[in-house]
Amino acid sequence: MPSVIETLSSNLLVPTILFFVLGLLAAFARSDLSIPGGAAKFMSLYLLLAIGFKGGSSLAEHGIHMDLFLTLLGGVGLSFVIPFVAFGLLRVMTRLDALNAAAVAGHYGSISIVTFVTAISLLDLVGLSHDGFMVAVAAAMEVPAILSALWLAHKTSSNGVKDKGLWRDLLANGSIVLLTGAFLIGAVTGGEGMQMIAPFIVTPFTGILCLFLLDMGISAGRSLIKNRDKLSLGLFAFGMLMPLIGAAMAWVVGAVIGLPEGSLFLFMVLSASASYIAVPAAMKIALPKAEAGIYLTLSLGVSFPFNITIGLPLYLWWVM
């Protein structure tokens, strides 16, 4: 067990996370360090494209069969529903306004790739197998939560008045179009397509992600200073409670589907994790008035460490 704890803890000391911390420290020190707005938008678009394409390529590699279809259906359904649960909890537990509550809620319906990869390494450590198509399920769970968050933001900002063009506007949102389109292109072109553009979306990915998280750290730190009165005890409690709720919902759905232990564990991890890559990138474009200091601090500063150090061993114990 000590080796398991050591393995989980080491995942916090990686360049991507540390660059986010650097951004926070720069903001707290009132440094003039900044990323140009155009470059920041490019990085957001790049990450959405890369994540979507790699997910589609993974789907093409594993093929389509009934287990995959049912798990994809369950994952997409959870990704749609969890933001509504999170939004309701946030409105009860915190003082967040509707726009920021919607932005935060979207993070908890989506997934953290780093948490997912860490979970796979934990399965390897304990010798428990899993279905390869879970990577495709992870990719499929990125988009629905963003859609739910934008729907919630639209409904709450329009005082509940139904807009006939609502779904057209949501589906035409740039971040949704890029992420979904890249996923479909990856699925159509498969391994050959991945081989063609791998030098663009694989090799530079981590470096661009480091710069993106540096920028988000700066934005989060400055927003945190500006909006520190909004970060109540209830918000931090939510950041630890919501992963447990998401995992429980996934356990029920996964048990109904009949997932084996390893895949059920990964399914719970996907539903418990909170995105700090795809959704922040989407929110930065789609909901620019939402405070990055709130949603990124919760997803990356509270829920991510909670899942890595406490959540993963708990979810594994849950399924075994």
Coordinates of C-alpha atoms in Angstrom, one line a residue:
M1 CA 0.0 0.0 0.0
P2 CA 2.8 2.5 0.7
S3 CA 3.9 2.1 -3.0
V4 CA 0.4 2.9 -4.1
I5 CA 0.3 6.1 -2.1
E6 CA 3.8 7.1 -3.3
T7 CA 2.7 6.5 -6.9
L8 CA -0.4 8.6 -6.5
S9 CA 1.4 11.5 -4.8
S10 CA 4.1 11.6 -7.4
N11 CA 1.4 12.5 -10.0
L12 CA 1.1 15.9 -8.4
L13 CA 4.8 16.7 -9.2
V14 CA 4.5 16.9 -12.9
P15 CA 5.3 19.9 -15.2
T16 CA 1.7 20.7 -16.2
I17 CA 0.5 21.0 -12.6
L18 CA 3.7 22.9 -11.5
F19 CA 3.3 25.4 -14.3
F20 CA -0.2 26.1 -13.1
V21 CA 1.2 26.7 -9.6
L22 CA 3.8 29.0 -11.1
G23 CA 1.0 31.0 -12.7
L24 CA -0.7 31.2 -9.3
L25 CA 2.5 32.4 -7.6
A26 CA 3.1 35.0 -10.3
A27 CA -0.4 36.4 -9.8
F28 CA -0.1 36.4 -6.0
A29 CA 3.3 38.2 -6.3
R30 CA 1.7 40.8 -8.6
S31 CA 4.1 39.9 -11.4
D32 CA 3.6 41.4 -14.8
L33 CA 4.0 37.9 -16.4
S34 CA 1.3 37.4 -19.0
I35 CA 0.3 35.4 -22.1
P36 CA -0.9 37.5 -25.1
G37 CA -4.6 37.2 -25.6
G38 CA -4.3 35.8 -29.2
A39 CA -1.8 33.1 -28.1
A40 CA -4.1 32.1 -25.2
K41 CA -7.0 31.7 -27.6
F42 CA -4.8 29.7 -30.0
M43 CA -3.8 27.3 -27.2
S44 CA -7.4 26.8 -26.2
L45 CA -8.4 25.9 -29.8
Y46 CA -5.3 23.6 -30.1
L47 CA -6.2 21.7 -27.0
L48 CA -9.8 21.2 -28.0
L49 CA -8.7 20.0 -31.4
A50 CA -6.0 17.6 -30.1
I51 CA -8.2 16.1 -27.4
G52 CA -11.1 15.6 -29.8
F53 CA -9.0 14.1 -32.6
K54 CA -7.2 11.7 -30.3
G55 CA -10.5 10.5 -28.8
G56 CA -12.0 9.8 -32.3
S57 CA -8.9 8.0 -33.4
S58 CA -9.1 5.8 -30.3
L59 CA -12.7 5.0 -31.1
A60 CA -11.7 3.9 -34.6
E61 CA -9.0 1.7 -33.2
H62 CA -11.2 -0.2 -30.9
G63 CA -14.2 -0.5 -33.2
I64 CA -17.9 -0.4 -32.3
H65 CA -19.7 -3.2 -30.4
M66 CA -22.5 -3.5 -27.9
D67 CA -20.4 -3.1 -24.7
L68 CA -18.8 0.0 -26.2
F69 CA -22.2 1.4 -27.3
L70 CA -23.8 0.9 -23.9
T71 CA -20.8 2.4 -22.0
L72 CA -20.6 5.3 -24.4
L73 CA -24.4 5.9 -23.9
G74 CA -24.1 5.7 -20.1
G75 CA -21.0 8.0 -20.1
V76 CA -22.6 10.6 -22.4
G77 CA -25.8 10.5 -20.3
L78 CA -23.8 11.0 -17.1
S79 CA -21.9 13.8 -18.6
F80 CA -25.2 15.5 -19.5
V81 CA -26.8 15.0 -16.1
I82 CA -24.0 15.6 -13.6
P83 CA -23.7 19.3 -14.4
F84 CA -27.4 19.7 -13.4
V85 CA -26.7 18.0 -10.1
A86 CA -23.6 20.1 -9.5
F87 CA -25.5 23.3 -10.4
G88 CA -28.2 22.5 -7.9
L89 CA -25.7 21.7 -5.2
L90 CA -23.7 24.9 -5.9
R91 CA -26.8 27.1 -5.6
V92 CA -27.6 25.5 -2.3
M93 CA -24.1 25.2 -0.8
T94 CA -22.6 28.4 -2.1
R95 CA -23.2 32.0 -2.9
L96 CA -22.2 31.7 -6.6
D97 CA -24.2 33.6 -9.1
A98 CA -25.9 31.5 -11.8
L99 CA -23.3 32.2 -14.5
N100 CA -20.3 31.1 -12.4
A101 CA -22.3 28.1 -11.0
A102 CA -23.0 27.0 -14.6
A103 CA -19.4 27.3 -15.6
V104 CA -18.2 25.3 -12.5
A105 CA -20.9 22.7 -13.0
G106 CA -19.7 22.0 -16.6
H107 CA -16.3 21.0 -15.2
Y108 CA -17.8 18.3 -13.1
G109 CA -19.7 16.6 -15.9
S110 CA -16.5 16.4 -18.0
I111 CA -13.3 14.5 -17.2
S112 CA -9.7 14.9 -16.2
I113 CA -7.3 13.0 -18.5
V114 CA -4.5 13.1 -15.9
T115 CA -6.8 11.5 -13.3
F116 CA -7.9 8.9 -15.8
V117 CA -4.3 8.0 -16.8
T118 CA -3.4 7.8 -13.1
A119 CA -6.3 5.5 -12.5
I120 CA -5.1 3.2 -15.3
S121 CA -1.6 3.1 -13.7
L122 CA -3.2 2.1 -10.4
L123 CA -5.1 -0.7 -12.1
D124 CA -1.7 -1.9 -13.6
L125 CA -0.2 -1.8 -10.1
V126 CA -2.8 -4.0 -8.5
G127 CA -3.1 -6.3 -11.6
L128 CA -6.7 -5.5 -12.5
S129 CA -7.5 -5.5 -16.2
H130 CA -9.9 -3.1 -18.1
D131 CA -11.5 -2.6 -21.5
G132 CA -9.4 -0.6 -24.0
F133 CA -12.5 1.2 -25.2
M134 CA -12.7 3.2 -22.0
V135 CA -10.3 5.7 -23.6
A136 CA -13.0 6.4 -26.3
V137 CA -15.6 6.7 -23.5
A138 CA -13.4 9.4 -21.8
A139 CA -13.3 11.4 -25.0
A140 CA -17.0 11.1 -25.5
M141 CA -17.6 12.5 -22.1
E142 CA -15.9 15.8 -22.8
V143 CA -18.6 17.5 -24.9
P144 CA -22.0 16.9 -23.3
A145 CA -21.0 18.6 -20.0
I146 CA -20.0 21.7 -21.9
L147 CA -23.3 21.7 -23.7
S148 CA -25.2 21.4 -20.3
A149 CA -23.2 24.2 -18.8
L150 CA -23.9 26.5 -21.7
W151 CA -27.6 25.6 -21.6
L152 CA -27.7 26.4 -17.8
A153 CA -25.9 29.7 -18.4
H154 CA -28.3 30.6 -21.1
K155 CA -31.5 29.7 -19.2
T156 CA -30.4 31.4 -16.0
S157 CA -29.3 34.6 -17.8
S158 CA -32.6 34.8 -19.8
N159 CA -34.8 34.5 -16.7
G160 CA -36.2 31.2 -17.9
V161 CA -37.6 32.6 -21.2
K162 CA -37.4 29.9 -23.8
D163 CA -35.4 30.8 -26.9
K164 CA -36.4 29.1 -30.1
G165 CA -32.8 29.2 -31.4
L166 CA -31.3 27.9 -28.1
W167 CA -30.1 24.5 -29.3
R168 CA -28.9 25.9 -32.6
D169 CA -26.8 28.5 -30.8
L170 CA -25.5 25.9 -28.3
L171 CA -24.6 23.3 -31.0
A172 CA -23.0 26.0 -33.2
N173 CA -20.8 27.2 -30.3
G174 CA -17.2 27.3 -31.6
S175 CA -15.7 25.1 -28.8
I176 CA -18.5 22.5 -29.3
V177 CA -18.1 22.5 -33.1
L178 CA -14.3 22.1 -32.9
L179 CA -14.2 19.4 -30.2
T180 CA -17.0 17.3 -31.8
G181 CA -15.7 17.9 -35.3
A182 CA -12.2 16.9 -34.4
F183 CA -13.6 13.7 -32.6
L184 CA -15.5 12.8 -35.8
I185 CA -12.5 13.4 -38.1
G186 CA -10.4 11.3 -35.8
A187 CA -12.9 8.5 -35.9
V188 CA -13.2 8.6 -39.7
T189 CA -9.5 8.8 -40.5
G190 CA -8.4 6.5 -37.7
G191 CA -4.8 5.4 -37.2
E192 CA -3.7 6.7 -40.6
G193 CA -5.0 10.1 -39.8
M194 CA -3.3 10.1 -36.4
Q195 CA 0.0 9.1 -38.0
M196 CA -0.3 12.0 -40.4
I197 CA -0.8 14.8 -37.8
A198 CA 0.8 13.2 -34.7
P199 CA 3.8 15.6 -35.0
F200 CA 1.3 18.4 -34.5
I201 CA -1.1 17.0 -31.9
V202 CA 1.0 14.5 -29.9
T203 CA 4.6 15.8 -29.6
P204 CA 3.8 19.5 -28.8
F205 CA 0.8 18.7 -26.7
T206 CA 2.4 18.7 -23.2
G207 CA 4.4 21.8 -23.9
I208 CA 1.4 23.8 -25.1
L209 CA -0.6 22.4 -22.1
C210 CA 2.1 23.7 -19.8
L211 CA 1.8 27.2 -21.3
F212 CA -2.0 27.0 -21.2
L213 CA -2.0 26.0 -17.6
L214 CA 0.6 28.8 -16.8
D215 CA -1.9 31.2 -18.4
M216 CA -4.8 29.7 -16.5
G217 CA -2.8 29.8 -13.3
I218 CA -2.2 33.6 -13.8
S219 CA -5.9 34.1 -14.7
A220 CA -7.0 32.0 -11.7
G221 CA -4.7 33.7 -9.3
R222 CA -5.7 37.2 -10.4
S223 CA -9.4 36.2 -10.4
L224 CA -8.9 34.6 -7.0
I225 CA -7.5 37.8 -5.5
K226 CA -10.3 39.8 -7.1
N227 CA -13.1 37.4 -6.1
R228 CA -11.8 35.9 -2.9
D229 CA -15.1 36.8 -1.1
K230 CA -16.9 34.3 -3.4
L231 CA -14.7 31.3 -2.3
S232 CA -16.5 30.2 0.7
L233 CA -16.2 27.1 2.9
G234 CA -19.2 25.7 1.0
L235 CA -17.2 25.9 -2.3
F236 CA -14.4 23.8 -0.9
A237 CA -16.8 21.4 0.6
F238 CA -18.5 21.1 -2.8
G239 CA -15.1 20.4 -4.5
M240 CA -14.7 17.3 -2.3
L241 CA -18.4 16.2 -2.2
M242 CA -19.2 16.4 -5.9
P243 CA -16.5 13.7 -7.0
L244 CA -18.1 11.3 -4.5
I245 CA -21.6 11.9 -5.9
G246 CA -20.3 11.5 -9.5
A247 CA -18.6 8.3 -8.6
A248 CA -21.8 6.9 -7.0
M249 CA -23.9 7.8 -10.0
A250 CA -21.4 6.1 -12.3
W251 CA -21.3 3.0 -10.0
V252 CA -25.1 2.6 -10.4
V253 CA -25.0 3.1 -14.2
G254 CA -21.9 0.8 -14.6
A255 CA -23.5 -1.9 -12.5
V256 CA -26.6 -1.9 -14.7
I257 CA -24.5 -2.1 -17.9
G258 CA -22.5 -4.9 -16.3
L259 CA -19.0 -3.5 -16.5
P260 CA -16.2 -5.6 -15.1
E261 CA -14.4 -4.4 -12.0
G262 CA -11.5 -2.6 -13.8
S263 CA -13.7 -0.8 -16.3
L264 CA -16.3 0.0 -13.6
F265 CA -13.5 1.7 -11.6
L266 CA -12.4 3.8 -14.6
F267 CA -16.0 4.7 -15.3
M268 CA -16.4 5.9 -11.7
V269 CA -13.1 7.9 -12.1
L270 CA -14.3 9.6 -15.2
S271 CA -17.6 10.7 -13.6
A272 CA -15.8 11.8 -10.4
S273 CA -13.0 13.8 -12.1
A274 CA -13.4 17.4 -13.0
S275 CA -11.9 18.7 -16.2
Y276 CA -9.1 21.3 -16.0
I277 CA -8.1 21.2 -19.7
A278 CA -11.0 20.9 -22.2
V279 CA -13.7 22.7 -20.2
P280 CA -11.6 25.6 -19.1
A281 CA -10.5 26.0 -22.7
A282 CA -14.2 25.9 -23.7
M283 CA -15.4 28.3 -20.9
K284 CA -12.6 30.8 -21.8
I285 CA -14.2 31.0 -25.3
A286 CA -17.9 30.4 -24.6
L287 CA -18.4 32.1 -21.2
P288 CA -15.6 34.7 -21.0
K289 CA -17.4 36.6 -18.2
A290 CA -17.2 33.5 -15.9
E291 CA -14.4 33.8 -13.3
A292 CA -11.5 31.4 -14.1
G293 CA -10.3 31.9 -10.5
I294 CA -13.4 30.1 -9.3
Y295 CA -13.9 27.2 -11.7
L296 CA -10.2 26.4 -12.2
T297 CA -9.4 26.7 -8.5
L298 CA -12.1 24.2 -7.7
S299 CA -11.4 21.7 -10.4
L300 CA -7.6 21.7 -10.3
G301 CA -7.0 23.1 -6.8
V302 CA -9.5 21.0 -4.8
S303 CA -11.1 18.1 -6.7
F304 CA -8.0 17.0 -8.6
P305 CA -5.8 16.6 -5.5
F306 CA -8.7 15.0 -3.7
N307 CA -9.2 12.4 -6.4
I308 CA -5.5 11.6 -6.8
T309 CA -4.8 11.1 -3.1
I310 CA -8.1 9.9 -1.6
G311 CA -10.6 9.3 -4.4
L312 CA -8.8 6.7 -6.5
P313 CA -8.0 4.3 -3.6
L314 CA -11.6 4.8 -2.4
Y315 CA -13.2 4.1 -5.8
L316 CA -11.0 1.0 -6.2
W317 CA -12.0 -0.3 -2.8
W318 CA -15.6 0.4 -3.8
V319 CA -15.6 -1.9 -6.8
M320 CA -13.6 -4.8 -5.4

